[in-house]
PDB file of C-alpha atoms in Angstrom:
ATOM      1  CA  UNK A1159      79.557 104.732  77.713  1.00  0.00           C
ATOM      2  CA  UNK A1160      81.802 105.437  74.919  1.00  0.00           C
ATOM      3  CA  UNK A1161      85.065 106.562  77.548  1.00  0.00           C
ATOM      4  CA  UNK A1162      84.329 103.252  79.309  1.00  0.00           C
ATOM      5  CA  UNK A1163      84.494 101.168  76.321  1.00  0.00           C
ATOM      6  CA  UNK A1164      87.470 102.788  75.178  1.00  0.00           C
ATOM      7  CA  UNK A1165      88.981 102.704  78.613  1.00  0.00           C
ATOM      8  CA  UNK A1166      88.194  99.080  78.793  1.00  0.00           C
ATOM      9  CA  UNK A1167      90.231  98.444  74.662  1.00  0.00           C
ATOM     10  CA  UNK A1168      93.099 100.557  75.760  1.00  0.00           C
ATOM     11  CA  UNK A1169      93.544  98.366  79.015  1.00  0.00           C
ATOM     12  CA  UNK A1170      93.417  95.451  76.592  1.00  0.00           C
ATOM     13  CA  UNK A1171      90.720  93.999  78.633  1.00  0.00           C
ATOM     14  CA  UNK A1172      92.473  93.988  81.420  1.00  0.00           C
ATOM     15  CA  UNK A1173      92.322  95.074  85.080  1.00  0.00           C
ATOM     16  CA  UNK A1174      94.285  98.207  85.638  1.00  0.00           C
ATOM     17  CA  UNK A1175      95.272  96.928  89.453  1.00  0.00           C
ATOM     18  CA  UNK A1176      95.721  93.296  89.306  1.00  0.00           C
ATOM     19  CA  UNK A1177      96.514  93.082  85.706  1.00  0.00           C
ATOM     20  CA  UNK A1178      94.300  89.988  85.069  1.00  0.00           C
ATOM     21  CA  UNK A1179      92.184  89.417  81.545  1.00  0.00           C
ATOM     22  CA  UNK A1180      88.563  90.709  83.029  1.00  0.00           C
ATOM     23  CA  UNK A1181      85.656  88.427  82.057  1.00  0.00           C
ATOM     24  CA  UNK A1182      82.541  89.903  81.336  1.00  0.00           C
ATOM     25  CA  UNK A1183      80.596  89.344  85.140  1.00  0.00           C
ATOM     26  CA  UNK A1184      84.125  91.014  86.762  1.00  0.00           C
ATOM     27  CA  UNK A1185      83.959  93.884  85.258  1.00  0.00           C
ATOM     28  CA  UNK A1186      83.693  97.654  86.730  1.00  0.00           C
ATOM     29  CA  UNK A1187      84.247 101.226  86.001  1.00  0.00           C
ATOM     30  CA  UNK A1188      85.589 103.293  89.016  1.00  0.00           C
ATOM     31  CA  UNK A1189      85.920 106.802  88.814  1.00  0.00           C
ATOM     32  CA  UNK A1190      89.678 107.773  90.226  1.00  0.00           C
ATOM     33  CA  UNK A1191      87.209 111.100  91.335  1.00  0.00           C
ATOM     34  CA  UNK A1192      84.243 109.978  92.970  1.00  0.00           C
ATOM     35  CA  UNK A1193      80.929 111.866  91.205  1.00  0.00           C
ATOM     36  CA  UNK A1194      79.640 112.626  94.467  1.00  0.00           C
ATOM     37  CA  UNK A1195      82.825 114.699  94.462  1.00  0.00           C
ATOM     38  CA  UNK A1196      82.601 116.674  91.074  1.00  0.00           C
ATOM     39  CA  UNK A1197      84.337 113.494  89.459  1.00  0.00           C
ATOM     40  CA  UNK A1198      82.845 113.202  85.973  1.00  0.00           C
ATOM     41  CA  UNK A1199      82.666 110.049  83.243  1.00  0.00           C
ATOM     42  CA  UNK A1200      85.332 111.667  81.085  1.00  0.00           C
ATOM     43  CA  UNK A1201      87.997 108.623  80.288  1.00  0.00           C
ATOM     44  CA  UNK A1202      91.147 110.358  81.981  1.00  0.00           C
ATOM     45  CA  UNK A1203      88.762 109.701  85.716  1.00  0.00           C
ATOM     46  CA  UNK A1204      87.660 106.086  84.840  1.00  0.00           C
ATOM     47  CA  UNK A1205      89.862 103.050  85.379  1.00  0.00           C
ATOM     48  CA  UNK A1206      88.576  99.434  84.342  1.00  0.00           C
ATOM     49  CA  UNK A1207      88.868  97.058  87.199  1.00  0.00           C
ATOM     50  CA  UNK A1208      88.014  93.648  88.882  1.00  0.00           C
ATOM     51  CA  UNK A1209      84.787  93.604  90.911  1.00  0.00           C
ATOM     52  CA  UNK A1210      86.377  92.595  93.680  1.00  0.00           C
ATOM     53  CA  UNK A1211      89.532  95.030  93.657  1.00  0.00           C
ATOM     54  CA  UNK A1212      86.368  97.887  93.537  1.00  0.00           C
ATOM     55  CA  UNK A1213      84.912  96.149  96.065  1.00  0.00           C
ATOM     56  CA  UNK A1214      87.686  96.509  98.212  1.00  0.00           C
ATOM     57  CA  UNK A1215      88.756  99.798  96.590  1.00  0.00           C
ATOM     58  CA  UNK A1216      85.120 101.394  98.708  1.00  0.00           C
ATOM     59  CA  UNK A1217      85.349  99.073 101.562  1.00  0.00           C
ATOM     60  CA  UNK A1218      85.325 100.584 104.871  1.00  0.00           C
ATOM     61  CA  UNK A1219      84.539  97.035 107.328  1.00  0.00           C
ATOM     62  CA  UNK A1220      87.483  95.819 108.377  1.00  0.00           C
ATOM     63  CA  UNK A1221      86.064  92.069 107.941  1.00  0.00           C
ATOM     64  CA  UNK A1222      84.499  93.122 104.428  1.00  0.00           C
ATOM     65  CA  UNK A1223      88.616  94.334 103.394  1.00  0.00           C
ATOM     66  CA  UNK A1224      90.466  91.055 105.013  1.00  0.00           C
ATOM     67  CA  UNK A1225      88.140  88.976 102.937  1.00  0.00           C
ATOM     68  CA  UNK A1226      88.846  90.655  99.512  1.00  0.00           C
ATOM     69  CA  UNK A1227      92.487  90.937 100.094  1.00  0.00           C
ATOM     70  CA  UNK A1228      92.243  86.596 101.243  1.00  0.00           C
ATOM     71  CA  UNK A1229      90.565  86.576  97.876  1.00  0.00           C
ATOM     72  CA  UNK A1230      93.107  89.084  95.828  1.00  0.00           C
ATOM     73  CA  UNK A1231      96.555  88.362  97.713  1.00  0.00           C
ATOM     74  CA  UNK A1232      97.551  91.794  96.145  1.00  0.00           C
ATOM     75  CA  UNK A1233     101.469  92.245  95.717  1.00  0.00           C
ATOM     76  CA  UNK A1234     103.160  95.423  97.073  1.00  0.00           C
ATOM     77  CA  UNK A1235     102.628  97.295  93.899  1.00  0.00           C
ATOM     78  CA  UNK A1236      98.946  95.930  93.578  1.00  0.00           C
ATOM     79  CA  UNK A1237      97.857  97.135  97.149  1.00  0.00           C
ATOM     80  CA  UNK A1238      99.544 100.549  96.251  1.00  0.00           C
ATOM     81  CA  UNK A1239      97.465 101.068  93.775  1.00  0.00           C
ATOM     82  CA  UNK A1240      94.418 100.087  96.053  1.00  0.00           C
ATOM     83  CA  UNK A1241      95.366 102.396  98.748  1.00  0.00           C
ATOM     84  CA  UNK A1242      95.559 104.975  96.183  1.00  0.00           C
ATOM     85  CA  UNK A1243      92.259 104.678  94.498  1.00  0.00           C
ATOM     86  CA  UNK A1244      91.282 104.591  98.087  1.00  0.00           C
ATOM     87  CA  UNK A1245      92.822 108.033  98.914  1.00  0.00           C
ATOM     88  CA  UNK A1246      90.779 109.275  96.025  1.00  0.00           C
ATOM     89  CA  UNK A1247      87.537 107.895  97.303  1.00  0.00           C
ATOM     90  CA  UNK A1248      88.545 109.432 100.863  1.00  0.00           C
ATOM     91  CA  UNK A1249      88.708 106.174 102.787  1.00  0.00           C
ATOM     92  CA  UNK A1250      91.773 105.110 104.707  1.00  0.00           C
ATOM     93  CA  UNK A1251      95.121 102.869 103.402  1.00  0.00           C
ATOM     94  CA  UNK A1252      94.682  99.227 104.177  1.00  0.00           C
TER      95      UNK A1252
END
């Protein structure tokens, strides 16, 4: 817990895709290396993040990812950094 709270200050509280000041109910932890995949809870694998970025960060329905990228309207740079915490989690680049 310690890595995530520290990940969470050095982010000054904010989401590491969209950029926007996370309220308590939006936050999430994602691990850049999924632990099914050897990824571990040490802070350099965990990035703070909107609950509905990780949402569509594991999303694999294509109705499930149109409606959290109506919700998001990522920017080019924002939806690069979705497709590449996608990569990580091995599902495809919206």
């Amino acid at each position: 817990m310690d890595n995530r709270i520290s990940r969470y200050v050095n982010q000054k509280g904010r989401c590491a895709v969209i950029g926007k000041p996370l309220e308590i109910d939006e936050i999430h932890c994602h691990h850049k290396k999924p632990k099914r995949d050897g990824g571990t809870d040490e802070y350099r694998n965990l990035v703070i993040i909107h609950k509905a970025v990780h949402r569509l960060i594991h999303a694999k329905d294509r109705e499930t990812i149109d409606r959290y990228i109506r919700l998001l309207q990522p920017n080019e740079n924002q939806l690069a950094k979705i497709n590449k915490y996608r990569k990580l989690a091995k599902n495809s680049s919206i």
